[in-house]
mmCIF file of C-alpha atoms in Angstrom:
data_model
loop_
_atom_site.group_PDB
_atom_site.id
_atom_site.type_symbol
_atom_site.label_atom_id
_atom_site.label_comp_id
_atom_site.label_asym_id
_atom_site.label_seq_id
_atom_site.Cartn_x
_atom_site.Cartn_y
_atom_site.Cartn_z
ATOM 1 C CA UNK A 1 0.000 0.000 0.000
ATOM 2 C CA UNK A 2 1.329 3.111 -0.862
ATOM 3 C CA UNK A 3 -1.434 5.716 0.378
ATOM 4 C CA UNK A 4 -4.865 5.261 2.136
ATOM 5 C CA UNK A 5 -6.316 5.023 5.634
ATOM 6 C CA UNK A 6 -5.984 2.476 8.359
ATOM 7 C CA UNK A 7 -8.896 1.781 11.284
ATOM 8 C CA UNK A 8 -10.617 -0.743 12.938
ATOM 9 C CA UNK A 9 -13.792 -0.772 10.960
ATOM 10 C CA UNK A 10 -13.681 1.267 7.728
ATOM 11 C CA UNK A 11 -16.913 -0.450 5.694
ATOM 12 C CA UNK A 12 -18.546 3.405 6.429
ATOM 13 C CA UNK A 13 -15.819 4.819 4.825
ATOM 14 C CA UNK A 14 -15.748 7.927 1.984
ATOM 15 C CA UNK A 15 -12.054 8.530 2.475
ATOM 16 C CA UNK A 16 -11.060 6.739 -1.033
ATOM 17 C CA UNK A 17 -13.857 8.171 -2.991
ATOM 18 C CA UNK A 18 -12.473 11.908 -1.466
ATOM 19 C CA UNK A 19 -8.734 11.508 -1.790
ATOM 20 C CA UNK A 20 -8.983 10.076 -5.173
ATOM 21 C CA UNK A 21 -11.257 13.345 -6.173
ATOM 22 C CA UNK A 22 -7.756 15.392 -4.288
ATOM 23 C CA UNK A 23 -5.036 13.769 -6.167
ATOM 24 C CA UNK A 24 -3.564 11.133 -8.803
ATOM 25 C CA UNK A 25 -2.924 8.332 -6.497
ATOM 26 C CA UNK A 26 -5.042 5.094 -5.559
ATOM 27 C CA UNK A 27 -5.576 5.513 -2.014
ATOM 28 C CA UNK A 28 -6.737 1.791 -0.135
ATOM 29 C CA UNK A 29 -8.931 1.023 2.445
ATOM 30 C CA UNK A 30 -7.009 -1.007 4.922
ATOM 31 C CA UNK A 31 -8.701 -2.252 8.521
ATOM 32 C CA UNK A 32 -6.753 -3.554 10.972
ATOM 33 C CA UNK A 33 -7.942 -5.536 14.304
ATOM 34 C CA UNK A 34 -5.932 -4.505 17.686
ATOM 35 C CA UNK A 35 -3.556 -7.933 16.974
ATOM 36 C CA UNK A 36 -3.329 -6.459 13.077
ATOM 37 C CA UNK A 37 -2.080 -3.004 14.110
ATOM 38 C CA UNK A 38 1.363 -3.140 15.991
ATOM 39 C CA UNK A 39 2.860 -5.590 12.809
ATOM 40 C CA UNK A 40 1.507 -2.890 10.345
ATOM 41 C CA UNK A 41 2.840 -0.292 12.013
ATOM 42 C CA UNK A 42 6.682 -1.976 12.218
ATOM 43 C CA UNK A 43 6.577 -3.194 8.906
ATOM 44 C CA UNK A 44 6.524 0.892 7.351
ATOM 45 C CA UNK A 45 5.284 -0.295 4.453
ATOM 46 C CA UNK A 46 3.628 2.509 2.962
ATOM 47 C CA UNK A 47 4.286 6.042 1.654
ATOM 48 C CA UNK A 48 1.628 8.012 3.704
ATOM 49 C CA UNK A 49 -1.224 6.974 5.363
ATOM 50 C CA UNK A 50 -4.506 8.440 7.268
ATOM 51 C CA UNK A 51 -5.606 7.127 10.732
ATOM 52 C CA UNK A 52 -8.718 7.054 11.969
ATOM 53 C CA UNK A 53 -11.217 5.259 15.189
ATOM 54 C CA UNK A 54 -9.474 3.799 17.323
ATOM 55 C CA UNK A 55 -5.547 4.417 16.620
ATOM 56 C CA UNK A 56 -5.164 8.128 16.262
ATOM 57 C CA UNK A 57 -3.542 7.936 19.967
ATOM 58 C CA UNK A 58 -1.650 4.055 19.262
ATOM 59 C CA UNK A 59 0.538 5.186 16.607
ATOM 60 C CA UNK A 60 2.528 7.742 18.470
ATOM 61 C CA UNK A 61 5.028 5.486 19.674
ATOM 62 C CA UNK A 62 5.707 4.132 16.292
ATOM 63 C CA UNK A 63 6.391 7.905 15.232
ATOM 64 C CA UNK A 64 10.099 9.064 14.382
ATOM 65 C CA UNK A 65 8.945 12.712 14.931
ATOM 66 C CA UNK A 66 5.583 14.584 14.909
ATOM 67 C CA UNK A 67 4.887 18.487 14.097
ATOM 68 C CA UNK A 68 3.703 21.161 16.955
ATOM 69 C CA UNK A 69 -0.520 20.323 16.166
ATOM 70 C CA UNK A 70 -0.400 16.797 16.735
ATOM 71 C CA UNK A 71 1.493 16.997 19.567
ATOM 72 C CA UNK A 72 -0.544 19.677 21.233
ATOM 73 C CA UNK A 73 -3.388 17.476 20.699
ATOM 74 C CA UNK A 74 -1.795 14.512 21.315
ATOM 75 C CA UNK A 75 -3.066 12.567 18.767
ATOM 76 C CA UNK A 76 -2.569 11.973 14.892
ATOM 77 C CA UNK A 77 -4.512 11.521 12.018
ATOM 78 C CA UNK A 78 -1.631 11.936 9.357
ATOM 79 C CA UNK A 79 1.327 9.938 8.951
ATOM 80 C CA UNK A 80 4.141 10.434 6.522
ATOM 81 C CA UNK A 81 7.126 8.042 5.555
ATOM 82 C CA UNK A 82 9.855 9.867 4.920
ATOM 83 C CA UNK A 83 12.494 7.619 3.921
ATOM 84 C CA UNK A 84 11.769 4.936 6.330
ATOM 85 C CA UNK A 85 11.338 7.972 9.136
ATOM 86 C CA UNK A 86 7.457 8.266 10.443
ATOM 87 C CA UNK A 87 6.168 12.027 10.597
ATOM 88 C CA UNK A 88 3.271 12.550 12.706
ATOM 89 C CA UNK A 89 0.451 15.347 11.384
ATOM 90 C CA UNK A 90 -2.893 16.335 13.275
ATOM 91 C CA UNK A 91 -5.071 17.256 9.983
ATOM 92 C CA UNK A 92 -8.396 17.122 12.452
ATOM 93 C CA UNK A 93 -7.755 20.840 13.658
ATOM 94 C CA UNK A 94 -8.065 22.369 10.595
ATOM 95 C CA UNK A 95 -10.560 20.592 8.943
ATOM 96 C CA UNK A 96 -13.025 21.346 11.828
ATOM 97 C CA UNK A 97 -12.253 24.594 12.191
ATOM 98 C CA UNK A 98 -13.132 24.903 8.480
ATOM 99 C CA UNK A 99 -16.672 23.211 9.165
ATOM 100 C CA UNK A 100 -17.221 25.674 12.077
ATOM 101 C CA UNK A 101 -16.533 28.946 10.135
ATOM 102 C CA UNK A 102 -17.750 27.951 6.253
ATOM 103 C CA UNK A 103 -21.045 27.027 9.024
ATOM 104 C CA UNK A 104 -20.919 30.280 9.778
ATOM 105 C CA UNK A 105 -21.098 29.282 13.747
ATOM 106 C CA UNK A 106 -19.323 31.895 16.179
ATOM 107 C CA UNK A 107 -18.106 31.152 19.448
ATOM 108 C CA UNK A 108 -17.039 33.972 20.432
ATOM 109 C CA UNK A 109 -17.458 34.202 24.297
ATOM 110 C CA UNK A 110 -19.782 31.129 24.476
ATOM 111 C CA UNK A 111 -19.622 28.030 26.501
ATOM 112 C CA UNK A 112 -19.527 25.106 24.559
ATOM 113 C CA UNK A 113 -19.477 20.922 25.356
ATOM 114 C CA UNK A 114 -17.104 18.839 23.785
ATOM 115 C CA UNK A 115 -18.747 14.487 24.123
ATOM 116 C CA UNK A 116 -16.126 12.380 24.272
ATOM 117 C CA UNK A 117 -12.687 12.295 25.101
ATOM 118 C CA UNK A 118 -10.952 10.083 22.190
ATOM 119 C CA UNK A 119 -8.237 11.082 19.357
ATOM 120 C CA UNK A 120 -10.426 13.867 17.900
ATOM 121 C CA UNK A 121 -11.868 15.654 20.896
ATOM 122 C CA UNK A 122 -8.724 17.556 21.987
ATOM 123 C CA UNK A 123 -8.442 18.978 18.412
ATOM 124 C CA UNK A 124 -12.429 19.890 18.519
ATOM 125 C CA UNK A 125 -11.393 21.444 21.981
ATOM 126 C CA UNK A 126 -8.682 23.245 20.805
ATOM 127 C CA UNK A 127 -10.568 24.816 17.520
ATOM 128 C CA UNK A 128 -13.023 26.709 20.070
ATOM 129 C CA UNK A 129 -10.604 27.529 22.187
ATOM 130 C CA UNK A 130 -9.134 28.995 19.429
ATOM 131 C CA UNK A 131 -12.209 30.478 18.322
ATOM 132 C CA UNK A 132 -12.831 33.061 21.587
ATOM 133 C CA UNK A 133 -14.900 30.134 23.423
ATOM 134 C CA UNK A 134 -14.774 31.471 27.058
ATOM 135 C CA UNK A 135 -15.066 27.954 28.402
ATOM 136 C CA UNK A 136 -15.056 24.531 27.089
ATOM 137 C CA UNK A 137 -15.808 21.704 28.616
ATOM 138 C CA UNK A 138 -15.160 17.881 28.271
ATOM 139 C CA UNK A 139 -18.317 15.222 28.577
ATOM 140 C CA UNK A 140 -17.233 11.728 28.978
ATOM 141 C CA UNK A 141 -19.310 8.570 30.096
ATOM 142 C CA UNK A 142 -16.299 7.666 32.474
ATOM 143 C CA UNK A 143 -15.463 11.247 33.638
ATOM 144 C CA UNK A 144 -11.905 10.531 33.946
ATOM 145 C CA UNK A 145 -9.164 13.540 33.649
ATOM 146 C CA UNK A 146 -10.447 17.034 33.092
ATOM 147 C CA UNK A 147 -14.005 15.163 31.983
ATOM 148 C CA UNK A 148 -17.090 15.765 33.543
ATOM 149 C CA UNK A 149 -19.376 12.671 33.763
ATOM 150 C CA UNK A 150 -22.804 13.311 31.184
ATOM 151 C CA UNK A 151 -24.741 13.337 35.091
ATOM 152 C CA UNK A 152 -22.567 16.045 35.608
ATOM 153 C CA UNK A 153 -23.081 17.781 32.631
ATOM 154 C CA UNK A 154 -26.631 17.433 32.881
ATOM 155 C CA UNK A 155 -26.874 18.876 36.290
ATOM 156 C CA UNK A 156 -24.695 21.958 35.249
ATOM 157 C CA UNK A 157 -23.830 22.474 31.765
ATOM 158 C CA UNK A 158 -27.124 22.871 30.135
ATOM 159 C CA UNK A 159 -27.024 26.502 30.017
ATOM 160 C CA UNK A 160 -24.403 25.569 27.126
ATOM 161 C CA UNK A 161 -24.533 27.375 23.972
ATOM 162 C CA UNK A 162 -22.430 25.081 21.556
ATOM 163 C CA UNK A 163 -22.497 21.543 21.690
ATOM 164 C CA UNK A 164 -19.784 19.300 19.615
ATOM 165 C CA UNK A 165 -20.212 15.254 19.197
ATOM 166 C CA UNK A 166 -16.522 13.884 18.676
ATOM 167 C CA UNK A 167 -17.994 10.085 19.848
ATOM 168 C CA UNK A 168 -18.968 7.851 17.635
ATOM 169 C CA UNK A 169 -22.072 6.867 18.656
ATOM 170 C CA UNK A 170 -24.795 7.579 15.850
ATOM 171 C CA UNK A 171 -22.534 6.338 13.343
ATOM 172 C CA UNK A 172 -23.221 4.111 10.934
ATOM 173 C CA UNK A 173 -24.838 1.262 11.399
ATOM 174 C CA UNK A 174 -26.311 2.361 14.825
ATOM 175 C CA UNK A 175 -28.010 5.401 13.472
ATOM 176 C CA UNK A 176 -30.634 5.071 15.979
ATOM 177 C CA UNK A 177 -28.575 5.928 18.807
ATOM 178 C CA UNK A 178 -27.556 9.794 20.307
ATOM 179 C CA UNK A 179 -25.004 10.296 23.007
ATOM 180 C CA UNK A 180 -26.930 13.074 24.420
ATOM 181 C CA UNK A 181 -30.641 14.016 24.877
ATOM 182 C CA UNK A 182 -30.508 17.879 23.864
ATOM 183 C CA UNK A 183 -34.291 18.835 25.481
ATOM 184 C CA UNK A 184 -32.470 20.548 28.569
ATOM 185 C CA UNK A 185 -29.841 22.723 26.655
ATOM 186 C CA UNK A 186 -32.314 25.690 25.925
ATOM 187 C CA UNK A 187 -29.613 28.026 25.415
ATOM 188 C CA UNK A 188 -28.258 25.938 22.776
ATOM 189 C CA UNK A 189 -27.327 27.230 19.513
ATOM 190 C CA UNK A 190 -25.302 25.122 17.360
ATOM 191 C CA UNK A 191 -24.616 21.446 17.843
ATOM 192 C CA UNK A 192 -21.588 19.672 15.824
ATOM 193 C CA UNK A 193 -21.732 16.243 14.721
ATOM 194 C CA UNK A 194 -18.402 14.644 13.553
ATOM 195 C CA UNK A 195 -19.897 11.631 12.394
ATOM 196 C CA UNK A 196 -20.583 12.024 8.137
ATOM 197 C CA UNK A 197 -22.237 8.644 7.559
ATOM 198 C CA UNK A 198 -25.142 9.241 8.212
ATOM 199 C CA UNK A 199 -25.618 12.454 6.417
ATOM 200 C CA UNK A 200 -28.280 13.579 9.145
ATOM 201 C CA UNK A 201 -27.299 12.361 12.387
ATOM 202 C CA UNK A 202 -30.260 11.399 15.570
ATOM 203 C CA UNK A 203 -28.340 14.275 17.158
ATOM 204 C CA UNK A 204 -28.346 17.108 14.544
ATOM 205 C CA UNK A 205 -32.149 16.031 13.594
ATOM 206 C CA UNK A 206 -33.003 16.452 16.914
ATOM 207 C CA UNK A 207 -30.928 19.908 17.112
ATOM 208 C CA UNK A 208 -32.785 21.135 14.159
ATOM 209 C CA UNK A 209 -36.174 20.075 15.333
ATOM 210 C CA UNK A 210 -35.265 22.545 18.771
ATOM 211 C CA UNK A 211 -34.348 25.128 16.597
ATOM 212 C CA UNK A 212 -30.854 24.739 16.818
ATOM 213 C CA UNK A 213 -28.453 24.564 14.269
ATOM 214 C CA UNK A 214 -27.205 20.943 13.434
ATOM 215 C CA UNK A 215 -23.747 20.365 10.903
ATOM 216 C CA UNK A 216 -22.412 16.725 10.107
ATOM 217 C CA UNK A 217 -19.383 16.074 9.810
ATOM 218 C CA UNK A 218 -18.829 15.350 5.773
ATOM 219 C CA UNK A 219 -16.799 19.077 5.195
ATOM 220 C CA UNK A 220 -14.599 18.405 7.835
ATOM 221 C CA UNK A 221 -13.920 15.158 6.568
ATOM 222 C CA UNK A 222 -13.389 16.341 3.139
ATOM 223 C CA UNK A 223 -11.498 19.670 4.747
ATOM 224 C CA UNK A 224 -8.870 17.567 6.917
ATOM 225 C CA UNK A 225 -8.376 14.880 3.783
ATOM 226 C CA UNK A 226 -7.356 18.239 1.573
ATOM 227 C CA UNK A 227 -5.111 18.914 4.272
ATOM 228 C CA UNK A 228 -3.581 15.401 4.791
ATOM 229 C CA UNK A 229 -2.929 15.150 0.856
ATOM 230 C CA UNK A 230 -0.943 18.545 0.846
ATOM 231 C CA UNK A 231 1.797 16.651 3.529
ATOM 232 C CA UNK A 232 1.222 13.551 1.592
ATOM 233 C CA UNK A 233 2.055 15.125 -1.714
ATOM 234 C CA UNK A 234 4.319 18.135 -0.391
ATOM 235 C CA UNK A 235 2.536 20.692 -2.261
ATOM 236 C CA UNK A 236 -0.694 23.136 -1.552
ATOM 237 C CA UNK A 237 -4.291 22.677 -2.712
ATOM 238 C CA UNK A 238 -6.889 25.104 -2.697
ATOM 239 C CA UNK A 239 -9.553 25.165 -0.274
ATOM 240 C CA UNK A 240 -11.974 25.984 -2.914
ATOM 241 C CA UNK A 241 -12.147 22.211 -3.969
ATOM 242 C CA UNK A 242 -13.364 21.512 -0.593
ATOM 243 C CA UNK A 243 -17.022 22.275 -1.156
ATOM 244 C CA UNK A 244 -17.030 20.800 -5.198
ATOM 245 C CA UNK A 245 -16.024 17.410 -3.898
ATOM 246 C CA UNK A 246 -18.718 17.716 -0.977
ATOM 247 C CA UNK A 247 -21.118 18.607 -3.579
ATOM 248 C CA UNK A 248 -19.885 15.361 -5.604
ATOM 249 C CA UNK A 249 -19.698 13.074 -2.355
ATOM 250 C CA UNK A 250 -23.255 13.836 -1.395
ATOM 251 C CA UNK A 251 -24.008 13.160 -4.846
ATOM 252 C CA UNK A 252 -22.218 9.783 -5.566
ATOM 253 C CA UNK A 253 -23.246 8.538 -2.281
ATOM 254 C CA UNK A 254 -26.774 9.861 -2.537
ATOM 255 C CA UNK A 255 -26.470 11.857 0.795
#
């Protein structure tokens, strides 16, 4: 394999159909089990890869070297084999800060929830932090580290005005299922759904039926693959392909 993506279950996939839109290169879909993943990762046997659910934390110690974004986030979504060295990139950042601001949303002095606590949610975190958020707060069903528990958040986080799903439950298969019941957030504005398959999550239909914005997570997946293919091909693209090949994803997947 010389490009593509690696993850535990990848059947839900769009990655191929987006990077091949991006460059001139076949980019493979390649899943790997937990006893798959540590041989993979030794062999280097690839030019540049994606990583996605649940490794963007496990590859760091296989890394040679990773740049100032990944390792503020502390994890990686981007890896590049530079002659037989691994370079660690964090392409998450940037691709959902695009789907916040093309989305128009501000959050600009606003409290907002970030659910879950997994390779994406510190890059989420750090985009409204970034963004003039004047507090952000982490939702986890464990509560561990700087997480509140979702009783917690429940009991005194509702008066939140942004609300950002970096879990992956809603995802495709299990569309039916929402990590969070958004009745109680009246001051709610804007809820962010990472998950792109399905096009409409149970979460952002539910947003939109409170009058709340909902956004799905299909720009920022086509936003942070742009990005990813400019390290994988050491030259810049322009952002204005992001929206055509969202336009032509939708489309070809009948989203």
């Amino acid at each position: 394999m010389e490009y593509g993506l690696i993850g535990e279950k990848l059947g839900h996939s769009y990655s191929k159909l987006i990077h091949e839109k991006l460059a001139d290169y076949t980019y493979d879909l390649c899943p790997l089990s937990r006893e798959e993943f540590p041989g993979f990762m030794e062999r280097r046997d690839f030019k540049a890869i994606n990583v996605t659910i649940p490794y963007k934390k496990d590859v760091i110690p296989y890394l040679d070297e990773m740049d100032e974004n990944a390792a503020a986030i502390g994890a990686v979504n981007t890896i590049v084999n530079k002659n037989g060295r691994l370079i660690g990139h964090n392409t998450d950042f940037s691709g959902f800060e695009y789907m916040v601001v093309s989305n128009g949303i501000s959050l600009s002095g606003k409290k907002a929830l970030v659910l879950g606590t997994g390779g994406a949610s510190n890059a989420v975190a750090a985009v409204f932090r970034k963004l003039g958020a004047a507090s952000v707060i982490l939702v986890s069903r464990s509560g561990k580290g700087e997480a509140v528990t979702y009783e917690q958040c429940l009991s005194a986080h509702t008066d939140a005005q942004i609300i950002a799903n970096t879990t992956p439950v809603g995802m495709f298969p299990n569309v039916d299922a929402s990590p969070l019941d958004l009745t109680p957030f009246t001051s709610c504005e804007a809820v962010l759904d990472v998950i792109y398959n399905p096009a409409k999550t149970r979460l952002t239909i539910q947003a939109e039926a409170l009058g709340m914005k909902g956004v799905t997570g299909l720009s920022m997946l086509i936003a942070q693959a742009k990005y990813a293919c400019e390290f994988f091909l050491e030259r810049p693209i322009d952002d204005a392909v992001i929206p055509e090949i969202t336009k032509a994803v939708e489309k070809e997947c009948g989203l």
